[in-house]
Structure formats: structure tokens, C-alpha cells
Amino acid sequence: MADLFFQAFELMLAGMGVVFVFLIVLTAAVTVLTKLCPEPTEASVSASSSEPAHAASANADKLSNATKLAAVTVAVQRYRAARDQAKDEQE
């Protein structure tokens, strides 16, 4: 019986060791990739780009915000209509 517990303990340690080593390798790989391919910051993007490109980006952001606002407005209207309809059916 003790031999079975010892084998289970060895298997548990081996599994935990494999997971630990995998996580260390994954963390190292992400760190190396982050250093090799950094994301451009806004300062470097705006310094390297021309003004019309920045204006186009601002217009795209405004359009995106307008689209999101329209989607939320429609969702709220549909929710309220469905809630009112359910309330009417209960009465």
C-alpha cells in the first residue's frame, strides 16, 4: 500500500514539474517575443506618421464610437420593447 502511495507521489511530482517547466518556457518565450517585436507607442506612431493619416485615424475612431452608440441604443430599445410586451402578456 505504501508503495502505491509512493508511486502516486512520484507521478504527481513529475506532472507538476512538467507543468512548471512548461510555464517557465512559455514565460521566457513571451518575454523574448515582446522584446523582439514591441508594440508601437502612440508617440512613435504620431511622430512617424503624417497629419492626414492621424486625422483619418481620428475619424475612424469617431465612426467606431458612433457605431457602438447606435448599437447600444438599438439594443436598449429592443430590450424595453420586449420587457413591455412581456409585462402586457402577464396582465
mmCIF file of N, CA, C and O in Angstrom:
data_model
loop_
_atom_site.group_PDB
_atom_site.id
_atom_site.type_symbol
_atom_site.label_atom_id
_atom_site.label_comp_id
_atom_site.label_asym_id
_atom_site.label_seq_id
_atom_site.Cartn_x
_atom_site.Cartn_y
_atom_site.Cartn_z
ATOM 1 N N MET A 1 0.827 -1.184 0.000
ATOM 2 C CA MET A 1 0.000 0.000 0.000
ATOM 3 C C MET A 1 0.873 1.251 0.000
ATOM 4 O O MET A 1 0.579 2.209 -0.701
ATOM 5 N N ALA A 2 1.946 1.242 0.793
ATOM 6 C CA ALA A 2 2.836 2.390 0.857
ATOM 7 C C ALA A 2 3.540 2.593 -0.479
ATOM 8 O O ALA A 2 3.807 3.726 -0.884
ATOM 9 N N ASP A 3 3.818 1.471 -1.170
ATOM 10 C CA ASP A 3 4.463 1.564 -2.478
ATOM 11 C C ASP A 3 3.553 2.273 -3.483
ATOM 12 O O ASP A 3 4.014 3.063 -4.306
ATOM 13 N N LEU A 4 2.249 2.034 -3.388
ATOM 14 C CA LEU A 4 1.281 2.665 -4.281
ATOM 15 C C LEU A 4 1.228 4.173 -4.028
ATOM 16 O O LEU A 4 1.185 4.976 -4.966
ATOM 17 N N PHE A 5 1.251 4.575 -2.749
ATOM 18 C CA PHE A 5 1.265 5.994 -2.421
ATOM 19 C C PHE A 5 2.556 6.662 -2.908
ATOM 20 O O PHE A 5 2.548 7.797 -3.380
ATOM 21 N N PHE A 6 3.672 5.958 -2.797
ATOM 22 C CA PHE A 6 4.946 6.496 -3.256
ATOM 23 C C PHE A 6 4.927 6.704 -4.770
ATOM 24 O O PHE A 6 5.392 7.731 -5.271
ATOM 25 N N GLN A 7 4.358 5.756 -5.507
ATOM 26 C CA GLN A 7 4.249 5.899 -6.959
ATOM 27 C C GLN A 7 3.320 7.063 -7.324
ATOM 28 O O GLN A 7 3.596 7.817 -8.267
ATOM 29 N N ALA A 8 2.229 7.189 -6.604
ATOM 30 C CA ALA A 8 1.304 8.298 -6.859
ATOM 31 C C ALA A 8 1.992 9.631 -6.594
ATOM 32 O O ALA A 8 1.825 10.593 -7.359
ATOM 33 N N PHE A 9 2.776 9.706 -5.530
ATOM 34 C CA PHE A 9 3.500 10.923 -5.198
ATOM 35 C C PHE A 9 4.533 11.261 -6.274
ATOM 36 O O PHE A 9 4.671 12.421 -6.675
ATOM 37 N N GLU A 10 5.244 10.247 -6.757
ATOM 38 C CA GLU A 10 6.219 10.463 -7.829
ATOM 39 C C GLU A 10 5.537 10.960 -9.096
ATOM 40 O O GLU A 10 6.027 11.882 -9.767
ATOM 41 N N LEU A 11 4.395 10.376 -9.433
ATOM 42 C CA LEU A 11 3.656 10.786 -10.615
ATOM 43 C C LEU A 11 3.150 12.227 -10.469
ATOM 44 O O LEU A 11 3.214 13.021 -11.415
ATOM 45 N N MET A 12 2.694 12.563 -9.277
ATOM 46 C CA MET A 12 2.228 13.923 -9.024
ATOM 47 C C MET A 12 3.381 14.918 -9.173
ATOM 48 O O MET A 12 3.238 15.964 -9.815
ATOM 49 N N LEU A 13 4.533 14.601 -8.601
ATOM 50 C CA LEU A 13 5.685 15.497 -8.718
ATOM 51 C C LEU A 13 6.144 15.631 -10.163
ATOM 52 O O LEU A 13 6.502 16.735 -10.611
ATOM 53 N N ALA A 14 6.128 14.535 -10.895
ATOM 54 C CA ALA A 14 6.533 14.595 -12.297
ATOM 55 C C ALA A 14 5.572 15.479 -13.090
ATOM 56 O O ALA A 14 6.004 16.316 -13.901
ATOM 57 N N GLY A 15 4.290 15.333 -12.869
ATOM 58 C CA GLY A 15 3.305 16.152 -13.573
ATOM 59 C C GLY A 15 3.431 17.619 -13.230
ATOM 60 O O GLY A 15 3.397 18.486 -14.109
ATOM 61 N N MET A 16 3.594 17.897 -11.957
ATOM 62 C CA MET A 16 3.737 19.293 -11.533
ATOM 63 C C MET A 16 5.048 19.879 -12.069
ATOM 64 O O MET A 16 5.099 21.059 -12.446
ATOM 65 N N GLY A 17 6.087 19.084 -12.129
ATOM 66 C CA GLY A 17 7.357 19.545 -12.687
ATOM 67 C C GLY A 17 7.239 19.878 -14.162
ATOM 68 O O GLY A 17 7.765 20.893 -14.627
ATOM 69 N N VAL A 18 6.541 19.023 -14.911
ATOM 70 C CA VAL A 18 6.352 19.275 -16.343
ATOM 71 C C VAL A 18 5.573 20.567 -16.547
ATOM 72 O O VAL A 18 5.925 21.399 -17.391
ATOM 73 N N VAL A 19 4.520 20.764 -15.787
ATOM 74 C CA VAL A 19 3.726 21.990 -15.905
ATOM 75 C C VAL A 19 4.571 23.207 -15.537
ATOM 76 O O VAL A 19 4.531 24.229 -16.220
ATOM 77 N N PHE A 20 5.341 23.125 -14.487
ATOM 78 C CA PHE A 20 6.181 24.235 -14.059
ATOM 79 C C PHE A 20 7.203 24.590 -15.133
ATOM 80 O O PHE A 20 7.377 25.770 -15.468
ATOM 81 N N VAL A 21 7.872 23.585 -15.683
ATOM 82 C CA VAL A 21 8.863 23.831 -16.734
ATOM 83 C C VAL A 21 8.187 24.436 -17.959
ATOM 84 O O VAL A 21 8.700 25.382 -18.571
ATOM 85 N N PHE A 22 7.019 23.937 -18.334
ATOM 86 C CA PHE A 22 6.295 24.479 -19.477
ATOM 87 C C PHE A 22 5.949 25.944 -19.254
ATOM 88 O O PHE A 22 6.102 26.775 -20.158
ATOM 89 N N LEU A 23 5.489 26.293 -18.072
ATOM 90 C CA LEU A 23 5.142 27.687 -17.785
ATOM 91 C C LEU A 23 6.364 28.591 -17.811
ATOM 92 O O LEU A 23 6.296 29.735 -18.274
ATOM 93 N N ILE A 24 7.499 28.099 -17.318
ATOM 94 C CA ILE A 24 8.731 28.882 -17.363
ATOM 95 C C ILE A 24 9.151 29.116 -18.811
ATOM 96 O O ILE A 24 9.508 30.243 -19.201
ATOM 97 N N VAL A 25 9.092 28.079 -19.639
ATOM 98 C CA VAL A 25 9.460 28.212 -21.049
ATOM 99 C C VAL A 25 8.499 29.165 -21.763
ATOM 100 O O VAL A 25 8.914 30.011 -22.558
ATOM 101 N N LEU A 26 7.218 29.055 -21.472
ATOM 102 C CA LEU A 26 6.222 29.936 -22.083
ATOM 103 C C LEU A 26 6.460 31.388 -21.693
ATOM 104 O O LEU A 26 6.407 32.291 -22.539
ATOM 105 N N THR A 27 6.746 31.639 -20.424
ATOM 106 C CA THR A 27 7.027 32.994 -19.961
ATOM 107 C C THR A 27 8.275 33.544 -20.633
ATOM 108 O O THR A 27 8.298 34.710 -21.063
ATOM 109 N N ALA A 28 9.290 32.741 -20.748
ATOM 110 C CA ALA A 28 10.525 33.186 -21.409
ATOM 111 C C ALA A 28 10.265 33.495 -22.879
ATOM 112 O O ALA A 28 10.756 34.508 -23.406
ATOM 113 N N ALA A 29 9.483 32.661 -23.545
ATOM 114 C CA ALA A 29 9.195 32.886 -24.956
ATOM 115 C C ALA A 29 8.403 34.178 -25.156
ATOM 116 O O ALA A 29 8.684 34.955 -26.075
ATOM 117 N N VAL A 30 7.430 34.433 -24.305
ATOM 118 C CA VAL A 30 6.645 35.662 -24.416
ATOM 119 C C VAL A 30 7.515 36.873 -24.149
ATOM 120 O O VAL A 30 7.415 37.900 -24.835
ATOM 121 N N THR A 31 8.398 36.782 -23.189
ATOM 122 C CA THR A 31 9.302 37.893 -22.878
ATOM 123 C C THR A 31 10.224 38.183 -24.060
ATOM 124 O O THR A 31 10.415 39.341 -24.435
ATOM 125 N N VAL A 32 10.784 37.135 -24.648
ATOM 126 C CA VAL A 32 11.678 37.318 -25.800
ATOM 127 C C VAL A 32 10.910 37.915 -26.974
ATOM 128 O O VAL A 32 11.384 38.846 -27.630
ATOM 129 N N LEU A 33 9.721 37.428 -27.249
ATOM 130 C CA LEU A 33 8.931 37.965 -28.354
ATOM 131 C C LEU A 33 8.517 39.405 -28.109
ATOM 132 O O LEU A 33 8.448 40.210 -29.040
ATOM 133 N N THR A 34 8.251 39.760 -26.864
ATOM 134 C CA THR A 34 7.895 41.140 -26.534
ATOM 135 C C THR A 34 9.071 42.072 -26.795
ATOM 136 O O THR A 34 8.891 43.188 -27.274
ATOM 137 N N LYS A 35 10.279 41.612 -26.493
ATOM 138 C CA LYS A 35 11.460 42.441 -26.732
ATOM 139 C C LYS A 35 11.799 42.513 -28.218
ATOM 140 O O LYS A 35 12.270 43.535 -28.708
ATOM 141 N N LEU A 36 11.564 41.439 -28.955
ATOM 142 C CA LEU A 36 11.869 41.428 -30.386
ATOM 143 C C LEU A 36 10.848 42.222 -31.200
ATOM 144 O O LEU A 36 11.208 42.862 -32.188
ATOM 145 N N CYS A 37 9.591 42.170 -30.831
ATOM 146 C CA CYS A 37 8.512 42.817 -31.586
ATOM 147 C C CYS A 37 7.678 43.694 -30.662
ATOM 148 O O CYS A 37 6.530 43.359 -30.352
ATOM 149 N N PRO A 38 8.217 44.820 -30.224
ATOM 150 C CA PRO A 38 7.434 45.671 -29.313
ATOM 151 C C PRO A 38 6.282 46.344 -30.057
ATOM 152 O O PRO A 38 6.365 46.606 -31.256
ATOM 153 N N GLU A 39 5.195 46.615 -29.345
ATOM 154 C CA GLU A 39 4.078 47.330 -29.933
ATOM 155 C C GLU A 39 4.465 48.799 -30.069
ATOM 156 O O GLU A 39 5.085 49.366 -29.172
ATOM 157 N N PRO A 40 4.076 49.426 -31.172
ATOM 158 C CA PRO A 40 4.400 50.844 -31.310
ATOM 159 C C PRO A 40 3.576 51.683 -30.337
ATOM 160 O O PRO A 40 2.395 51.416 -30.116
ATOM 161 N N THR A 41 4.210 52.652 -29.742
ATOM 162 C CA THR A 41 3.501 53.541 -28.824
ATOM 163 C C THR A 41 2.873 54.670 -29.624
ATOM 164 O O THR A 41 3.221 54.907 -30.780
ATOM 165 N N GLU A 42 1.943 55.403 -29.021
ATOM 166 C CA GLU A 42 1.283 56.490 -29.723
ATOM 167 C C GLU A 42 2.267 57.588 -30.105
ATOM 168 O O GLU A 42 2.141 58.208 -31.147
ATOM 169 N N ALA A 43 3.253 57.821 -29.259
ATOM 170 C CA ALA A 43 4.232 58.866 -29.555
ATOM 171 C C ALA A 43 5.038 58.514 -30.800
ATOM 172 O O ALA A 43 5.259 59.360 -31.663
ATOM 173 N N SER A 44 5.470 57.264 -30.913
ATOM 174 C CA SER A 44 6.248 56.878 -32.086
ATOM 175 C C SER A 44 5.376 56.804 -33.322
ATOM 176 O O SER A 44 5.822 57.104 -34.423
ATOM 177 N N VAL A 45 4.129 56.438 -33.178
ATOM 178 C CA VAL A 45 3.226 56.383 -34.324
ATOM 179 C C VAL A 45 2.932 57.784 -34.823
ATOM 180 O O VAL A 45 2.987 58.065 -36.017
ATOM 181 N N SER A 46 2.618 58.712 -33.923
ATOM 182 C CA SER A 46 2.287 60.071 -34.348
ATOM 183 C C SER A 46 3.521 60.799 -34.870
ATOM 184 O O SER A 46 3.418 61.642 -35.750
ATOM 185 N N ALA A 47 4.690 60.493 -34.352
ATOM 186 C CA ALA A 47 5.907 61.149 -34.827
ATOM 187 C C ALA A 47 6.293 60.652 -36.212
ATOM 188 O O ALA A 47 6.809 61.411 -37.029
ATOM 189 N N SER A 48 6.026 59.386 -36.493
ATOM 190 C CA SER A 48 6.437 58.829 -37.771
ATOM 191 C C SER A 48 5.367 58.957 -38.846
ATOM 192 O O SER A 48 5.634 58.758 -40.013
ATOM 193 N N SER A 49 4.140 59.279 -38.479
ATOM 194 C CA SER A 49 3.078 59.366 -39.467
ATOM 195 C C SER A 49 2.794 60.811 -39.815
ATOM 196 O O SER A 49 3.111 61.726 -39.072
ATOM 197 N N SER A 50 2.165 60.984 -40.950
ATOM 198 C CA SER A 50 1.815 62.342 -41.370
ATOM 199 C C SER A 50 0.491 62.745 -40.749
ATOM 200 O O SER A 50 -0.257 61.927 -40.224
ATOM 201 N N GLU A 51 0.161 64.018 -40.845
ATOM 202 C CA GLU A 51 -1.052 64.551 -40.227
ATOM 203 C C GLU A 51 -2.325 63.977 -40.846
ATOM 204 O O GLU A 51 -3.251 63.652 -40.128
ATOM 205 N N PRO A 52 -2.446 63.822 -42.180
ATOM 206 C CA PRO A 52 -3.682 63.258 -42.736
ATOM 207 C C PRO A 52 -3.965 61.838 -42.244
ATOM 208 O O PRO A 52 -5.103 61.472 -42.030
ATOM 209 N N ALA A 53 -2.925 61.050 -42.052
ATOM 210 C CA ALA A 53 -3.140 59.691 -41.557
ATOM 211 C C ALA A 53 -3.687 59.737 -40.139
ATOM 212 O O ALA A 53 -4.547 58.937 -39.763
ATOM 213 N N HIS A 54 -3.190 60.695 -39.342
ATOM 214 C CA HIS A 54 -3.685 60.831 -37.971
ATOM 215 C C HIS A 54 -5.138 61.300 -37.983
ATOM 216 O O HIS A 54 -5.957 60.853 -37.182
ATOM 217 N N ALA A 55 -5.473 62.190 -38.887
ATOM 218 C CA ALA A 55 -6.849 62.671 -38.996
ATOM 219 C C ALA A 55 -7.775 61.538 -39.432
ATOM 220 O O ALA A 55 -8.902 61.422 -38.941
ATOM 221 N N ALA A 56 -7.306 60.690 -40.336
ATOM 222 C CA ALA A 56 -8.113 59.553 -40.774
ATOM 223 C C ALA A 56 -8.344 58.592 -39.614
ATOM 224 O O ALA A 56 -9.431 58.031 -39.471
ATOM 225 N N SER A 57 -7.325 58.420 -38.790
ATOM 226 C CA SER A 57 -7.467 57.554 -37.629
ATOM 227 C C SER A 57 -8.478 58.124 -36.648
ATOM 228 O O SER A 57 -9.286 57.390 -36.077
ATOM 229 N N ALA A 58 -8.444 59.433 -36.446
ATOM 230 C CA ALA A 58 -9.397 60.077 -35.533
ATOM 231 C C ALA A 58 -10.813 59.943 -36.072
ATOM 232 O O ALA A 58 -11.759 59.689 -35.311
ATOM 233 N N ASN A 59 -10.986 60.090 -37.396
ATOM 234 C CA ASN A 59 -12.307 59.923 -37.997
ATOM 235 C C ASN A 59 -12.797 58.486 -37.851
ATOM 236 O O ASN A 59 -13.976 58.251 -37.614
ATOM 237 N N ALA A 60 -11.896 57.521 -37.980
ATOM 238 C CA ALA A 60 -12.276 56.120 -37.822
ATOM 239 C C ALA A 60 -12.712 55.846 -36.388
ATOM 240 O O ALA A 60 -13.667 55.106 -36.155
ATOM 241 N N ASP A 61 -12.016 56.467 -35.411
ATOM 242 C CA ASP A 61 -12.403 56.300 -34.014
ATOM 243 C C ASP A 61 -13.774 56.892 -33.752
ATOM 244 O O ASP A 61 -14.598 56.309 -33.045
ATOM 245 N N LYS A 62 -14.047 58.073 -34.324
ATOM 246 C CA LYS A 62 -15.352 58.699 -34.141
ATOM 247 C C LYS A 62 -16.442 57.845 -34.764
ATOM 248 O O LYS A 62 -17.515 57.677 -34.183
ATOM 249 N N LEU A 63 -16.176 57.310 -35.953
ATOM 250 C CA LEU A 63 -17.152 56.452 -36.620
ATOM 251 C C LEU A 63 -17.392 55.189 -35.806
ATOM 252 O O LEU A 63 -18.535 54.751 -35.650
ATOM 253 N N SER A 64 -16.323 54.637 -35.260
ATOM 254 C CA SER A 64 -16.454 53.442 -34.442
ATOM 255 C C SER A 64 -17.285 53.732 -33.202
ATOM 256 O O SER A 64 -18.153 52.937 -32.831
ATOM 257 N N ASN A 65 -17.034 54.876 -32.557
ATOM 258 C CA ASN A 65 -17.818 55.244 -31.381
ATOM 259 C C ASN A 65 -19.275 55.475 -31.741
ATOM 260 O O ASN A 65 -20.172 55.094 -30.990
ATOM 261 N N ALA A 66 -19.536 56.106 -32.890
ATOM 262 C CA ALA A 66 -20.909 56.340 -33.325
ATOM 263 C C ALA A 66 -21.616 55.013 -33.599
ATOM 264 O O ALA A 66 -22.791 54.833 -33.253
ATOM 265 N N THR A 67 -20.912 54.073 -34.194
ATOM 266 C CA THR A 67 -21.489 52.763 -34.476
ATOM 267 C C THR A 67 -21.815 52.032 -33.186
ATOM 268 O O THR A 67 -22.886 51.426 -33.059
ATOM 269 N N LYS A 68 -20.913 52.106 -32.221
ATOM 270 C CA LYS A 68 -21.162 51.460 -30.929
ATOM 271 C C LYS A 68 -22.357 52.088 -30.228
ATOM 272 O O LYS A 68 -23.202 51.387 -29.668
ATOM 273 N N LEU A 69 -22.443 53.416 -30.259
ATOM 274 C CA LEU A 69 -23.563 54.111 -29.633
ATOM 275 C C LEU A 69 -24.878 53.717 -30.293
ATOM 276 O O LEU A 69 -25.878 53.479 -29.604
ATOM 277 N N ALA A 70 -24.886 53.624 -31.610
ATOM 278 C CA ALA A 70 -26.099 53.222 -32.320
ATOM 279 C C ALA A 70 -26.501 51.794 -31.952
ATOM 280 O O ALA A 70 -27.687 51.502 -31.738
ATOM 281 N N ALA A 71 -25.532 50.904 -31.841
ATOM 282 C CA ALA A 71 -25.830 49.514 -31.487
ATOM 283 C C ALA A 71 -26.393 49.417 -30.074
ATOM 284 O O ALA A 71 -27.358 48.672 -29.827
ATOM 285 N N VAL A 72 -25.832 50.171 -29.157
ATOM 286 C CA VAL A 72 -26.326 50.152 -27.777
ATOM 287 C C VAL A 72 -27.735 50.727 -27.715
ATOM 288 O O VAL A 72 -28.610 50.198 -27.015
ATOM 289 N N THR A 73 -27.977 51.795 -28.468
ATOM 290 C CA THR A 73 -29.307 52.413 -28.484
ATOM 291 C C THR A 73 -30.356 51.432 -28.997
ATOM 292 O O THR A 73 -31.432 51.286 -28.407
ATOM 293 N N VAL A 74 -30.049 50.737 -30.077
ATOM 294 C CA VAL A 74 -30.989 49.755 -30.629
ATOM 295 C C VAL A 74 -31.215 48.619 -29.645
ATOM 296 O O VAL A 74 -32.349 48.167 -29.448
ATOM 297 N N ALA A 75 -30.154 48.161 -28.988
ATOM 298 C CA ALA A 75 -30.296 47.075 -28.024
ATOM 299 C C ALA A 75 -31.182 47.484 -26.856
ATOM 300 O O ALA A 75 -32.032 46.703 -26.406
ATOM 301 N N VAL A 76 -31.020 48.695 -26.365
ATOM 302 C CA VAL A 76 -31.839 49.175 -25.248
ATOM 303 C C VAL A 76 -33.297 49.293 -25.683
ATOM 304 O O VAL A 76 -34.215 48.901 -24.945
ATOM 305 N N GLN A 77 -33.533 49.812 -26.880
ATOM 306 C CA GLN A 77 -34.906 49.935 -27.375
ATOM 307 C C GLN A 77 -35.573 48.564 -27.505
ATOM 308 O O GLN A 77 -36.725 48.382 -27.123
ATOM 309 N N ARG A 78 -34.839 47.576 -28.040
ATOM 310 C CA ARG A 78 -35.406 46.227 -28.174
ATOM 311 C C ARG A 78 -35.673 45.600 -26.816
ATOM 312 O O ARG A 78 -36.677 44.920 -26.627
ATOM 313 N N TYR A 79 -34.761 45.822 -25.869
ATOM 314 C CA TYR A 79 -34.955 45.276 -24.531
ATOM 315 C C TYR A 79 -36.205 45.865 -23.892
ATOM 316 O O TYR A 79 -37.024 45.149 -23.318
ATOM 317 N N ARG A 80 -36.357 47.170 -23.991
ATOM 318 C CA ARG A 80 -37.523 47.824 -23.394
ATOM 319 C C ARG A 80 -38.811 47.363 -24.060
ATOM 320 O O ARG A 80 -39.820 47.146 -23.382
ATOM 321 N N ALA A 81 -38.793 47.204 -25.380
ATOM 322 C CA ALA A 81 -39.984 46.740 -26.086
ATOM 323 C C ALA A 81 -40.337 45.317 -25.660
ATOM 324 O O ALA A 81 -41.516 44.995 -25.428
ATOM 325 N N ALA A 82 -39.342 44.452 -25.535
ATOM 326 C CA ALA A 82 -39.591 43.071 -25.119
ATOM 327 C C ALA A 82 -40.088 43.031 -23.680
ATOM 328 O O ALA A 82 -40.991 42.249 -23.351
ATOM 329 N N ARG A 83 -39.532 43.873 -22.818
ATOM 330 C CA ARG A 83 -39.968 43.926 -21.423
ATOM 331 C C ARG A 83 -41.400 44.421 -21.322
ATOM 332 O O ARG A 83 -42.207 43.864 -20.574
ATOM 333 N N ASP A 84 -41.742 45.456 -22.089
ATOM 334 C CA ASP A 84 -43.105 45.978 -22.072
ATOM 335 C C ASP A 84 -44.090 44.957 -22.611
ATOM 336 O O ASP A 84 -45.199 44.791 -22.088
ATOM 337 N N GLN A 85 -43.679 44.220 -23.649
ATOM 338 C CA GLN A 85 -44.549 43.186 -24.225
ATOM 339 C C GLN A 85 -44.769 42.059 -23.209
ATOM 340 O O GLN A 85 -45.883 41.571 -23.056
ATOM 341 N N ALA A 86 -43.726 41.664 -22.514
ATOM 342 C CA ALA A 86 -43.868 40.606 -21.504
ATOM 343 C C ALA A 86 -44.746 41.070 -20.366
ATOM 344 O O ALA A 86 -45.546 40.303 -19.815
ATOM 345 N N LYS A 87 -44.628 42.347 -19.996
ATOM 346 C CA LYS A 87 -45.455 42.896 -18.932
ATOM 347 C C LYS A 87 -46.927 42.915 -19.346
ATOM 348 O O LYS A 87 -47.816 42.608 -18.550
ATOM 349 N N ASP A 88 -47.193 43.257 -20.612
ATOM 350 C CA ASP A 88 -48.563 43.284 -21.115
ATOM 351 C C ASP A 88 -49.160 41.875 -21.159
ATOM 352 O O ASP A 88 -50.351 41.675 -20.893
ATOM 353 N N GLU A 89 -48.348 40.876 -21.502
ATOM 354 C CA GLU A 89 -48.836 39.496 -21.571
ATOM 355 C C GLU A 89 -49.167 38.958 -20.181
ATOM 356 O O GLU A 89 -50.039 38.122 -20.026
ATOM 357 N N GLN A 90 -48.459 39.413 -19.161
ATOM 358 C CA GLN A 90 -48.720 38.943 -17.805
ATOM 359 C C GLN A 90 -50.009 39.507 -17.272
ATOM 360 O O GLN A 90 -50.666 38.899 -16.441
ATOM 361 N N GLU A 91 -50.399 40.683 -17.734
ATOM 362 C CA GLU A 91 -51.624 41.323 -17.204
ATOM 363 C C GLU A 91 -52.833 40.787 -17.819
ATOM 364 O O GLU A 91 -53.283 40.026 -18.347
#
